[in-house]
């Protein structure tokens, strides 16, 4: 129900009119299951389905919700190895553009992030095995021009998933 003490305590965390406690509850429900029906959310929160629908539309229009996604279990598809690869790029804008375009063409790369600090880019790679990861590192990523150095970190266990991220503890 919407009026539990946890939700009421979160109201003081909301410092602007961007979202309120009802929006937070809707976001939580959708982040846990993007396919949940608006009627189920309405029943859980004690509000009407039309209210949920209107709130979701407003959240989309505000850019708070940027899409509805399916969480894919890559292990079930045979991609059991997951690694981050930190890259140091050669100097210059042209080098960065060539590296990013080269990485975008590697299907096993799930994400590419530009970062501050010792490294220039961190990429998220999925592979079927350690041998497959090695092939990706040597034959695909290694073939991209202007990468000066790379450091690979193989993930042993993921301890927290994005679906577990608690929006109610953030200030808005």
C-alpha angles and dihedrals in degrees: 000000000000097000099063117132093251091059093045091051089053093056091079089055090064104089100172140034092255091105137350135206092278091053090048091052091049091048091050092052093048093045090055093047121004089193096057111125121247087234091058091049090047091050092049093049098038094239134111125277089237090057091052091048092049092047093050091049090051091048090051092047091049090051093242089120110044098175147332111255141190117229105227120210099220092185090063087055092052098260098123100154120077124182142169116222118199115205135199110206130210116255125276141046092268091056092052092048092049093048094048093047091047092050093047088061094058107093095203091062108095100179140012120199130183109220141186121236134043094344131051101208137018118200130193113222131190120200138174094230142349089267090052090049089052090052090050091049095047105031103031111023091030090055093059110104123238098026103133099182141356134196121196125209114189113209112232097184133356106228101185130027128205089246088065093054108122109221092182092072094059127088118240 
